[in-house]
Coordinates of C-alpha atoms in Angstrom, one line a residue:
Chain A
X1 CA 75.8 170.1 40.1
X2 CA 76.0 169.2 36.5
X3 CA 79.1 167.7 34.9
X4 CA 80.0 169.0 31.4
X5 CA 82.7 167.3 29.4
X6 CA 82.0 168.6 25.8
X7 CA 83.3 172.0 24.7
X8 CA 80.3 172.7 22.5
X9 CA 77.9 172.0 25.4
X10 CA 80.0 174.4 27.6
X11 CA 80.1 177.1 24.9
X12 CA 76.4 176.8 24.0
X13 CA 75.4 177.0 27.7
X14 CA 77.6 179.9 28.5
X15 CA 76.4 182.1 25.6
X16 CA 73.0 181.9 27.2
X17 CA 73.9 183.1 30.7
X18 CA 71.0 185.5 31.3
X19 CA 71.8 189.2 31.3
X20 CA 71.9 190.4 34.9
X21 CA 73.0 187.1 36.4
X22 CA 76.5 187.2 37.7
X23 CA 78.7 184.2 36.7
X24 CA 81.7 183.2 38.9
X25 CA 84.4 180.8 37.6
X26 CA 87.0 178.9 39.6
X27 CA 89.5 177.2 37.3
X28 CA 91.4 174.4 39.1
X29 CA 93.7 171.5 38.3
X30 CA 91.8 169.4 40.8
X31 CA 93.0 167.6 43.9
X32 CA 91.1 170.3 45.7
X33 CA 92.0 171.7 49.1
X34 CA 90.6 174.4 51.4
X35 CA 92.3 177.0 49.3
X36 CA 90.2 176.1 46.3
X37 CA 87.1 175.7 48.3
X38 CA 87.5 179.3 49.7
X39 CA 87.4 180.5 46.0
X40 CA 84.2 178.5 45.5
X41 CA 82.7 180.0 48.7
X42 CA 83.6 183.5 47.5
X43 CA 82.0 182.9 44.1
X44 CA 78.9 181.5 45.9
X45 CA 78.7 184.7 47.9
X46 CA 79.1 187.1 45.0
X47 CA 77.5 185.3 42.0
X48 CA 74.3 183.8 40.9
X49 CA 76.0 180.9 39.0
X50 CA 79.3 179.1 40.0
X51 CA 81.3 177.1 37.5
X52 CA 84.3 175.1 38.5
X53 CA 86.7 173.6 36.0
X54 CA 89.0 170.6 36.8
X55 CA 91.7 170.2 34.2
X56 CA 95.4 169.4 34.5
X57 CA 96.7 171.6 31.7
X58 CA 99.7 169.9 30.0
X59 CA 101.0 172.9 28.2
X60 CA 102.0 174.7 31.5
X61 CA 104.3 171.9 32.5
X62 CA 107.9 171.7 31.3
X63 CA 109.3 168.5 29.9
X64 CA 111.1 167.7 33.2
X65 CA 108.2 168.7 35.5
X66 CA 105.5 166.7 37.3
X67 CA 102.7 166.4 34.8
X68 CA 102.4 162.7 35.0
X69 CA 102.7 162.5 38.8
X70 CA 100.5 165.6 39.5
X71 CA 97.9 164.3 42.0
X72 CA 94.4 163.5 40.5
X73 CA 91.3 162.2 42.4
X74 CA 88.0 163.2 40.8
X75 CA 85.8 161.4 43.2
X76 CA 87.4 163.1 46.1
X77 CA 87.0 166.5 44.3
X78 CA 83.4 165.9 43.6
X79 CA 82.7 165.0 47.2
X80 CA 84.4 168.2 48.4
X81 CA 82.4 170.4 45.9
X82 CA 79.1 168.7 46.8
X83 CA 79.2 170.8 50.1
X84 CA 79.0 174.0 48.0
X85 CA 76.5 175.4 45.5
X86 CA 78.4 174.5 42.3
X87 CA 76.1 174.8 39.3
X88 CA 78.4 173.3 36.7
X89 CA 81.7 171.4 36.7
X90 CA 83.6 171.5 33.5
X91 CA 85.8 168.5 32.9
X92 CA 87.5 168.8 29.5
X93 CA 90.1 166.3 28.2
X94 CA 93.4 166.9 26.4
X95 CA 91.9 165.7 23.2
X96 CA 89.3 168.4 23.0
X97 CA 91.4 171.2 24.5
X98 CA 94.4 170.5 22.3
X99 CA 93.3 168.7 19.2
X100 CA 95.6 167.8 16.4
X101 CA 96.7 170.9 14.5
X102 CA 96.3 173.2 17.6
X103 CA 98.6 176.2 16.8
X104 CA 97.4 179.3 18.7
X105 CA 99.1 180.7 21.8
X106 CA 98.7 183.7 24.1
X107 CA 101.9 185.2 25.5
X108 CA 102.2 188.0 28.0
X109 CA 105.7 189.6 27.8
X110 CA 107.8 190.9 30.7
X111 CA 105.7 189.8 33.7
X112 CA 105.9 186.2 32.4
X113 CA 109.7 186.2 32.0
X114 CA 110.7 186.7 35.6
X115 CA 110.5 184.7 38.9
X116 CA 108.6 181.4 38.2
X117 CA 108.7 182.3 34.5
X118 CA 112.5 182.3 34.5
X119 CA 112.6 178.9 36.3
X120 CA 109.8 177.4 34.2
X121 CA 110.2 178.5 30.6
X122 CA 106.9 178.4 28.7
X123 CA 104.9 177.9 31.9
X124 CA 103.0 181.2 31.7
X125 CA 102.4 180.8 28.0
X126 CA 100.6 177.6 28.8
X127 CA 98.7 179.3 31.6
X128 CA 97.7 182.3 29.6
X129 CA 96.6 180.1 26.7
X130 CA 94.5 177.7 28.7
X131 CA 92.8 180.6 30.7
X132 CA 92.0 182.4 27.4
X133 CA 90.3 179.2 26.2
X134 CA 88.5 178.6 29.5
X135 CA 87.3 182.2 29.7
X136 CA 85.9 181.9 26.2
X137 CA 84.2 178.6 27.0
X138 CA 82.8 179.6 30.4
X139 CA 82.1 183.3 29.7
X140 CA 82.3 184.4 33.4
X141 CA 82.0 187.8 34.9
X142 CA 84.4 187.0 37.6
X143 CA 87.3 184.5 37.9
X144 CA 88.3 183.6 41.5
X145 CA 92.0 183.0 42.0
X146 CA 94.2 182.6 45.0
X147 CA 97.1 184.9 45.7
X148 CA 99.4 181.9 46.4
X149 CA 100.0 182.0 42.6
X150 CA 100.7 185.7 42.8
X151 CA 102.6 186.0 39.5
X152 CA 99.9 184.0 37.8
X153 CA 97.3 186.5 38.8
X154 CA 99.5 189.4 37.5
X155 CA 100.1 187.6 34.2
X156 CA 96.4 186.8 33.8
X157 CA 95.2 190.3 34.8
X158 CA 97.5 191.7 32.2
X159 CA 96.2 189.3 29.6
X160 CA 92.5 189.9 30.3
X161 CA 93.0 193.7 30.2
X162 CA 95.3 193.8 27.1
X163 CA 93.0 191.5 25.1
X164 CA 89.8 193.2 26.2
X165 CA 88.2 190.2 27.8
X166 CA 85.2 191.3 30.0
X167 CA 86.1 188.9 32.7
X168 CA 87.7 190.3 35.9
X169 CA 89.8 188.4 38.4
X170 CA 88.8 188.5 42.1
X171 CA 92.0 188.0 44.2
X172 CA 91.5 185.8 47.2
X173 CA 93.9 185.5 50.1
X174 CA 96.2 182.6 50.6
X175 CA 94.7 179.8 52.7
X176 CA 97.2 178.2 55.1
X177 CA 97.5 175.1 57.3
X178 CA 97.4 175.8 61.0
X179 CA 101.2 175.9 61.2
X180 CA 101.4 178.4 58.4
X181 CA 102.2 176.2 55.3
X182 CA 100.4 177.6 52.2
X183 CA 97.9 175.0 51.0
X184 CA 98.9 173.4 47.7
X185 CA 98.1 170.2 45.9
X186 CA 101.9 169.6 45.7
X187 CA 102.1 169.4 49.5
X188 CA 101.0 165.8 49.0
X189 CA 104.5 165.0 47.7
X190 CA 106.1 165.9 51.0
X191 CA 107.2 163.1 53.4
X192 CA 107.0 163.7 57.2
X193 CA 110.4 165.3 57.5
X194 CA 109.9 167.5 54.4
X195 CA 106.5 168.6 55.6
X196 CA 108.4 170.1 58.6
X197 CA 111.1 171.7 56.5
X198 CA 108.4 173.2 54.2
X199 CA 107.5 175.6 57.0
X200 CA 110.6 177.6 56.1
X201 CA 108.7 179.3 53.3
X202 CA 106.0 180.9 55.5
X203 CA 108.4 181.4 58.4
X204 CA 110.9 183.3 56.3
X205 CA 108.1 185.5 54.9
X206 CA 107.0 186.2 58.5
X207 CA 110.6 187.0 59.4
X208 CA 110.7 189.5 56.5
X209 CA 107.5 191.2 57.5
X210 CA 108.8 191.4 61.1
X211 CA 112.1 193.0 60.0
X212 CA 110.3 195.5 57.8
X213 CA 108.0 196.4 60.8
X214 CA 111.1 197.1 62.8
X215 CA 112.3 199.6 60.1
X216 CA 114.5 197.4 57.8
X217 CA 113.7 198.3 54.2
X218 CA 116.8 197.0 52.4
X219 CA 115.8 193.8 50.5
X220 CA 119.3 192.5 50.4
X221 CA 119.6 192.5 54.2
X222 CA 116.2 190.9 54.7
X223 CA 116.8 188.4 52.0
X224 CA 120.0 187.3 53.6
X225 CA 118.2 186.5 56.8
X226 CA 115.4 184.7 55.0
X227 CA 118.0 182.7 53.2
X228 CA 119.7 181.6 56.4
X229 CA 116.4 180.4 57.8
X230 CA 115.6 178.4 54.7
X231 CA 119.1 176.8 54.5
X232 CA 118.9 175.9 58.2
X233 CA 115.5 174.2 57.6
X234 CA 117.0 172.1 54.7
X235 CA 115.3 174.1 51.9
X236 CA 117.1 174.9 48.6
X237 CA 116.1 178.3 47.3
X238 CA 115.1 178.8 43.7
X239 CA 114.5 182.5 44.2
X240 CA 113.6 185.1 46.8
X241 CA 112.5 188.4 45.3
X242 CA 111.2 191.8 46.4
X243 CA 109.1 193.2 43.6
X244 CA 106.6 195.8 42.8
X245 CA 103.2 194.2 43.2
X246 CA 101.9 195.3 39.8
X247 CA 104.9 195.2 37.5
X248 CA 106.9 192.4 39.2
X249 CA 110.1 194.4 38.7
X250 CA 112.7 194.1 41.5
X251 CA 112.7 196.9 44.0
X252 CA 115.6 198.5 45.9
X253 CA 113.6 199.4 48.9
X254 CA 110.7 197.6 50.5
X255 CA 107.4 199.6 50.9
X256 CA 103.7 199.1 50.8
X257 CA 103.8 198.4 47.1
X258 CA 106.3 195.6 47.6
X259 CA 105.5 191.9 47.4
X260 CA 108.0 189.3 48.6
X261 CA 107.8 186.1 46.6
X262 CA 109.8 182.9 46.9
X263 CA 110.2 179.5 45.4
X264 CA 112.0 176.8 47.4
X265 CA 112.8 173.1 46.7
X266 CA 112.0 170.9 49.7
X267 CA 113.6 167.6 48.5
X268 CA 112.4 167.3 44.9
X269 CA 109.2 169.3 45.5
X270 CA 109.2 172.9 44.4
X271 CA 106.9 175.1 46.6
X272 CA 106.0 178.8 46.3
X273 CA 104.7 181.4 48.7
X274 CA 104.4 185.1 48.9
X275 CA 103.4 188.0 51.2
X276 CA 102.9 191.7 51.3
X277 CA 105.5 193.4 53.5
Chain B
X1 CA 74.3 204.6 12.9
X2 CA 76.0 205.3 16.2
X3 CA 79.7 206.0 16.5
X4 CA 81.5 204.4 19.5
X5 CA 85.1 205.5 20.4
X6 CA 85.4 204.3 24.0
X7 CA 86.3 200.6 24.7
X8 CA 84.2 200.4 27.8
X9 CA 81.2 201.7 25.9
X10 CA 81.8 199.0 23.3
X11 CA 82.3 196.3 25.9
X12 CA 79.3 197.2 28.0
X13 CA 77.1 197.5 24.9
X14 CA 78.2 194.1 23.4
X15 CA 77.7 192.2 26.7
X16 CA 74.0 193.1 26.4
X17 CA 73.4 191.8 22.9
X18 CA 70.0 190.1 23.4
X19 CA 70.0 186.3 23.3
X20 CA 68.6 185.2 19.9
X21 CA 69.7 188.4 18.1
X22 CA 72.5 187.7 15.6
X23 CA 75.3 190.1 15.6
X24 CA 77.5 190.5 12.5
X25 CA 80.9 192.3 12.6
X26 CA 82.9 193.8 9.7
X27 CA 86.4 194.7 10.9
X28 CA 88.1 197.1 8.5
X29 CA 91.1 199.5 8.3
X30 CA 88.8 202.1 6.6
X31 CA 89.2 203.7 3.1
X32 CA 86.3 201.5 2.2
X33 CA 85.6 200.1 -1.2
X34 CA 82.9 197.8 -2.7
X35 CA 84.7 194.8 -1.3
X36 CA 84.1 196.0 2.2
X37 CA 80.6 197.1 1.4
X38 CA 79.8 193.6 0.1
X39 CA 80.7 192.3 3.6
X40 CA 78.4 194.9 5.2
X41 CA 75.6 193.8 2.8
X42 CA 76.1 190.2 3.7
X43 CA 75.9 191.0 7.5
X44 CA 72.8 193.0 6.9
X45 CA 71.3 190.0 5.1
X46 CA 72.2 187.4 7.8
X47 CA 72.2 189.4 11.1
X48 CA 69.9 191.6 13.2
X49 CA 72.7 193.9 14.3
X50 CA 75.7 195.0 12.2
X51 CA 78.9 196.5 13.7
X52 CA 81.7 197.9 11.5
X53 CA 85.1 198.8 13.0
X54 CA 87.4 201.3 11.3
X55 CA 91.0 201.1 12.7
X56 CA 94.4 201.1 11.0
X57 CA 96.1 198.6 13.3
X58 CA 99.8 199.6 13.7
X59 CA 101.0 196.3 15.0
X60 CA 100.4 194.5 11.8
X61 CA 102.7 196.8 9.8
X62 CA 106.4 196.2 9.6
X63 CA 108.9 199.0 10.3
X64 CA 109.4 199.5 6.6
X65 CA 105.8 199.2 5.6
X66 CA 103.2 201.8 4.7
X67 CA 101.6 202.5 8.1
X68 CA 102.0 206.3 7.9
X69 CA 100.9 206.6 4.2
X70 CA 98.0 204.0 4.5
X71 CA 95.0 205.9 3.1
X72 CA 92.5 207.3 5.6
X73 CA 89.2 209.2 4.9
X74 CA 86.7 208.9 7.7
X75 CA 84.1 211.2 6.1
X76 CA 84.2 209.3 2.9
X77 CA 83.8 206.0 4.8
X78 CA 80.8 207.2 6.8
X79 CA 79.1 208.5 3.6
X80 CA 79.6 205.0 2.1
X81 CA 78.3 203.2 5.1
X82 CA 75.2 205.5 5.4
X83 CA 73.7 203.6 2.5
X84 CA 73.6 200.4 4.6
X85 CA 72.0 199.4 7.9
X86 CA 75.0 199.8 10.2
X87 CA 74.0 199.9 13.8
X88 CA 77.4 200.7 15.3
X89 CA 80.7 202.0 14.0
X90 CA 83.5 201.3 16.4
X91 CA 86.4 203.8 16.0
X92 CA 89.1 203.1 18.6
X93 CA 92.4 205.0 18.8
X94 CA 95.9 203.6 19.3
X95 CA 96.0 205.0 22.8
X96 CA 93.1 202.9 23.9
X97 CA 94.0 199.8 21.9
X98 CA 97.6 199.7 22.9
X99 CA 98.1 201.7 26.1
X100 CA 101.4 201.9 27.8
X101 CA 102.3 198.6 29.3
X102 CA 100.5 196.6 26.6
X103 CA 102.2 193.1 26.7
X104 CA 99.9 190.4 25.5
X105 CA 100.0 188.8 22.0
X106 CA 98.2 186.1 20.2
X107 CA 100.3 184.0 17.8
X108 CA 99.2 181.3 15.4
X109 CA 102.0 179.0 14.4
X110 CA 102.7 177.4 11.0
X111 CA 99.9 179.0 9.0
X112 CA 101.3 182.5 9.9
X113 CA 104.9 181.7 8.9
X114 CA 104.5 181.1 5.2
X115 CA 103.5 183.3 2.2
X116 CA 102.7 186.8 3.3
X117 CA 103.9 185.8 6.8
X118 CA 107.4 185.0 5.4
X119 CA 107.5 188.4 3.6
X120 CA 106.0 190.3 6.5
X121 CA 107.4 189.0 9.8
X122 CA 105.1 189.7 12.7
X123 CA 102.2 190.7 10.4
X124 CA 99.9 187.9 11.4
X125 CA 100.8 188.3 15.1
X126 CA 99.5 191.8 14.8
X127 CA 96.4 190.7 12.9
X128 CA 95.6 187.8 15.4
X129 CA 96.1 190.1 18.4
X130 CA 93.9 192.9 17.1
X131 CA 91.2 190.5 16.0
X132 CA 91.2 188.8 19.4
X133 CA 90.7 192.2 21.0
X134 CA 88.0 193.3 18.6
X135 CA 86.1 190.0 19.0
X136 CA 86.1 190.4 22.7
X137 CA 85.0 194.0 22.5
X138 CA 82.3 193.5 19.8
X139 CA 81.2 190.0 20.9
X140 CA 79.8 189.1 17.5
X141 CA 78.3 185.8 16.3
X142 CA 79.7 186.2 12.8
X143 CA 82.7 188.1 11.4
X144 CA 82.6 188.9 7.7
X145 CA 85.9 188.7 5.8
X146 CA 86.8 188.9 2.2
X147 CA 88.8 186.1 0.6
X148 CA 91.2 188.5 -0.9
X149 CA 93.1 188.2 2.4
X150 CA 92.9 184.4 2.1
X151 CA 95.8 183.6 4.4
X152 CA 94.4 186.1 7.0
X153 CA 91.1 184.1 7.0
X154 CA 93.0 180.8 7.5
X155 CA 95.1 182.3 10.4
X156 CA 92.0 183.8 12.1
X157 CA 89.8 180.7 11.7
X158 CA 92.6 178.7 13.4
X159 CA 92.8 181.3 16.2
X160 CA 89.1 181.4 16.8
X161 CA 88.8 177.6 16.9
X162 CA 91.9 177.0 19.0
X163 CA 91.1 179.6 21.6
X164 CA 87.4 178.6 21.7
X165 CA 86.0 181.9 20.7
X166 CA 82.3 181.5 19.8
X167 CA 82.6 183.8 16.8
X168 CA 82.6 182.3 13.3
X169 CA 84.0 183.8 10.1
X170 CA 81.8 184.1 7.1
X171 CA 84.1 183.9 4.0
X172 CA 83.0 186.3 1.3
X173 CA 84.1 186.2 -2.4
X174 CA 86.7 188.7 -3.8
X175 CA 85.1 191.8 -5.3
X176 CA 86.9 192.9 -8.5
X177 CA 87.0 196.0 -10.7
X178 CA 85.4 195.4 -14.1
X179 CA 88.8 194.6 -15.7
X180 CA 89.5 192.0 -13.0
X181 CA 91.8 193.8 -10.5
X182 CA 90.9 192.8 -6.9
X183 CA 89.6 195.7 -5.0
X184 CA 92.1 197.0 -2.4
X185 CA 92.6 200.2 -0.5
X186 CA 96.2 200.0 -1.7
X187 CA 95.1 200.3 -5.3
X188 CA 95.0 204.0 -4.5
X189 CA 98.8 204.0 -4.6
X190 CA 98.9 203.0 -8.3
X191 CA 99.6 205.6 -11.0
X192 CA 97.9 205.2 -14.4
X193 CA 100.6 202.9 -15.9
X194 CA 100.9 200.8 -12.7
X195 CA 97.1 200.4 -12.6
X196 CA 97.4 198.7 -16.1
X197 CA 100.3 196.6 -15.0
X198 CA 98.4 195.5 -11.9
X199 CA 96.1 193.4 -14.1
X200 CA 98.9 190.8 -14.3
X201 CA 97.7 189.4 -10.9
X202 CA 94.2 188.5 -11.9
X203 CA 95.3 187.7 -15.4
X204 CA 97.9 185.2 -14.3
X205 CA 95.4 183.6 -12.0
X206 CA 92.9 183.3 -14.9
X207 CA 95.7 181.8 -17.0
X208 CA 96.4 179.2 -14.2
X209 CA 92.8 178.2 -14.0
X210 CA 92.5 177.9 -17.8
X211 CA 95.7 175.7 -17.9
X212 CA 94.3 173.5 -15.1
X213 CA 91.0 173.2 -17.0
X214 CA 93.0 171.9 -20.0
X215 CA 94.6 169.2 -17.8
X216 CA 97.8 170.7 -16.5
X217 CA 98.2 169.8 -12.8
X218 CA 101.9 170.5 -12.3
X219 CA 102.3 173.7 -10.2
X220 CA 105.8 174.3 -11.5
X221 CA 104.7 174.4 -15.2
X222 CA 101.7 176.7 -14.4
X223 CA 103.8 178.9 -12.2
X224 CA 106.4 179.4 -14.9
X225 CA 103.7 180.7 -17.3
X226 CA 102.2 182.9 -14.7
X227 CA 105.7 184.3 -14.0
X228 CA 106.3 185.1 -17.6
X229 CA 102.9 187.0 -17.8
X230 CA 103.8 189.0 -14.7
X231 CA 107.3 189.9 -15.8
X232 CA 106.0 191.0 -19.2
X233 CA 103.5 193.3 -17.5
X234 CA 106.2 194.9 -15.4
X235 CA 105.4 193.2 -12.1
X236 CA 107.9 191.9 -9.6
X237 CA 106.8 188.7 -8.0
X238 CA 107.1 188.3 -4.2
X239 CA 105.6 184.8 -4.3
X240 CA 103.4 182.5 -6.4
X241 CA 102.2 179.5 -4.4
X242 CA 100.0 176.5 -4.9
X243 CA 98.8 175.4 -1.4
X244 CA 96.3 173.3 0.3
X245 CA 93.4 175.6 1.1
X246 CA 93.2 174.6 4.7
X247 CA 96.8 174.0 5.8
X248 CA 98.5 176.5 3.4
X249 CA 101.2 173.8 2.8
X250 CA 102.6 173.7 -0.7
X251 CA 101.2 171.0 -2.9
X252 CA 102.9 169.0 -5.7
X253 CA 99.7 168.6 -7.8
X254 CA 96.9 171.1 -8.3
X255 CA 93.4 169.8 -7.5
X256 CA 90.1 170.9 -6.1
X257 CA 91.7 171.5 -2.6
X258 CA 94.3 173.8 -4.1
X259 CA 94.4 177.5 -3.7
X260 CA 96.8 179.6 -5.8
X261 CA 98.0 182.7 -4.0
X262 CA 100.4 185.4 -5.2
X263 CA 101.9 188.7 -4.1
X264 CA 103.4 191.0 -6.7
X265 CA 105.1 194.4 -6.5
X266 CA 103.7 196.9 -9.0
X267 CA 106.2 199.7 -8.6
X268 CA 106.5 200.2 -4.8
X269 CA 103.0 198.8 -4.2
X270 CA 102.7 195.2 -3.0
X271 CA 99.4 193.7 -4.1
X272 CA 97.9 190.2 -3.4
X273 CA 95.3 188.1 -5.1
X274 CA 94.3 184.4 -5.1
X275 CA 91.9 181.9 -6.6
X276 CA 90.7 178.3 -6.4
X277 CA 92.0 176.3 -9.4

């Protein structure tokens, strides 16, 4: 497990990945949980070399978001990762990722503008830009990403394909706490009462799937029942959306191509979750 | 000299460039002239493998520009290239470069907004995007570009550095006709009288360099004399600018870091040229 902090070291190393060796990459913002570790495990299973990056990317946070309070604990992260075969940990700083005079940005139109993109202007521009940079630096065959950030995956798959990067995303399922809450570094913000309320995200998704199984295909009717469950639990809905899983366009009827996504404030903490129907 | 038209063929091939072999890339829009061929010669001299692309990129042309009339002659281009060691010629189509649902763009702020960027909104967004795509597809160590498109080089160097591409640009000097006109595929548009008028670009640059040598450092004074020469020759100035060669910001005093750039309409044809002072 070798730590790399210099971009030239990372670039020089990754240009020399031997032909025939598969390289897996897990980009993270640190404060790792079992969700991240499942991505590392998957990369270990499928690749010869695994690279993990830990970097809280400032350009994907809005001016009123939680950049400064975002949880960080490198020692804890390294201890977690030591249980896996991680060949390289890339730990860049803001100074080397966004030096003075930095002026280049990657934008992905349409799929970046809806859902979380509508609530967090500029968020996916920051995400697409940092991932383009990291992919160039790490030069991986596969990038392992969790479906909890479902829109992020769609945005990044579009970017990688449109700009002809060779890297492909491996989508990995959401990892949940025993009671159903999707794992997230931001769960740390929740107090005891909020931790309980936060179950409304996964529970309302389960309700939606159950209703669909029973034959309900009208998003408005399902959404109304989800909303009631969330309100009762004390959540404040940012959005609930039934969208086509590839285009993220709203659908009129839920079917096997539909993904249900939601963002809910629990106190001051904004949480997201999603599910197939 | 192998022709490649499929992006997957190009991507699969370029992933396998052997470590230690240097790959040179000359991106062109075809209708090749000695300027392009000087880039191919330079790549031959410095690299083990040379790749040339021929592709008239539609996204860098404005709605009222010369996309449809831009000169194309593939047989002529291939005949020219056959005199050099060109290992691969990449010939993509619009359908594979910009398929339906294409949504991702690369923008370079500030240096794209001035000079030609001010006259041609969106031009450098198209240039930065196609070059990001081509660099991913061809995976070169060096990209050979002519200084005639001086601003383009600054925009692309910024993009490659900011987004951590490993490819580096090799700047090559402007190649000129015997009478001084900078070689350009667009010179084909000029009739006999216009061809004569077009000398005002290189002549006004020569005048500027001469004035500077004699001690004149005030851009306004030099510019005024250049303007008179251009007007007399029948040219219509789009811009004359004295800028810092790295930032493209206008300067108050011409010195060794200054580049003089100009764009002039000769009839309906817009020509550009530039020079150090």
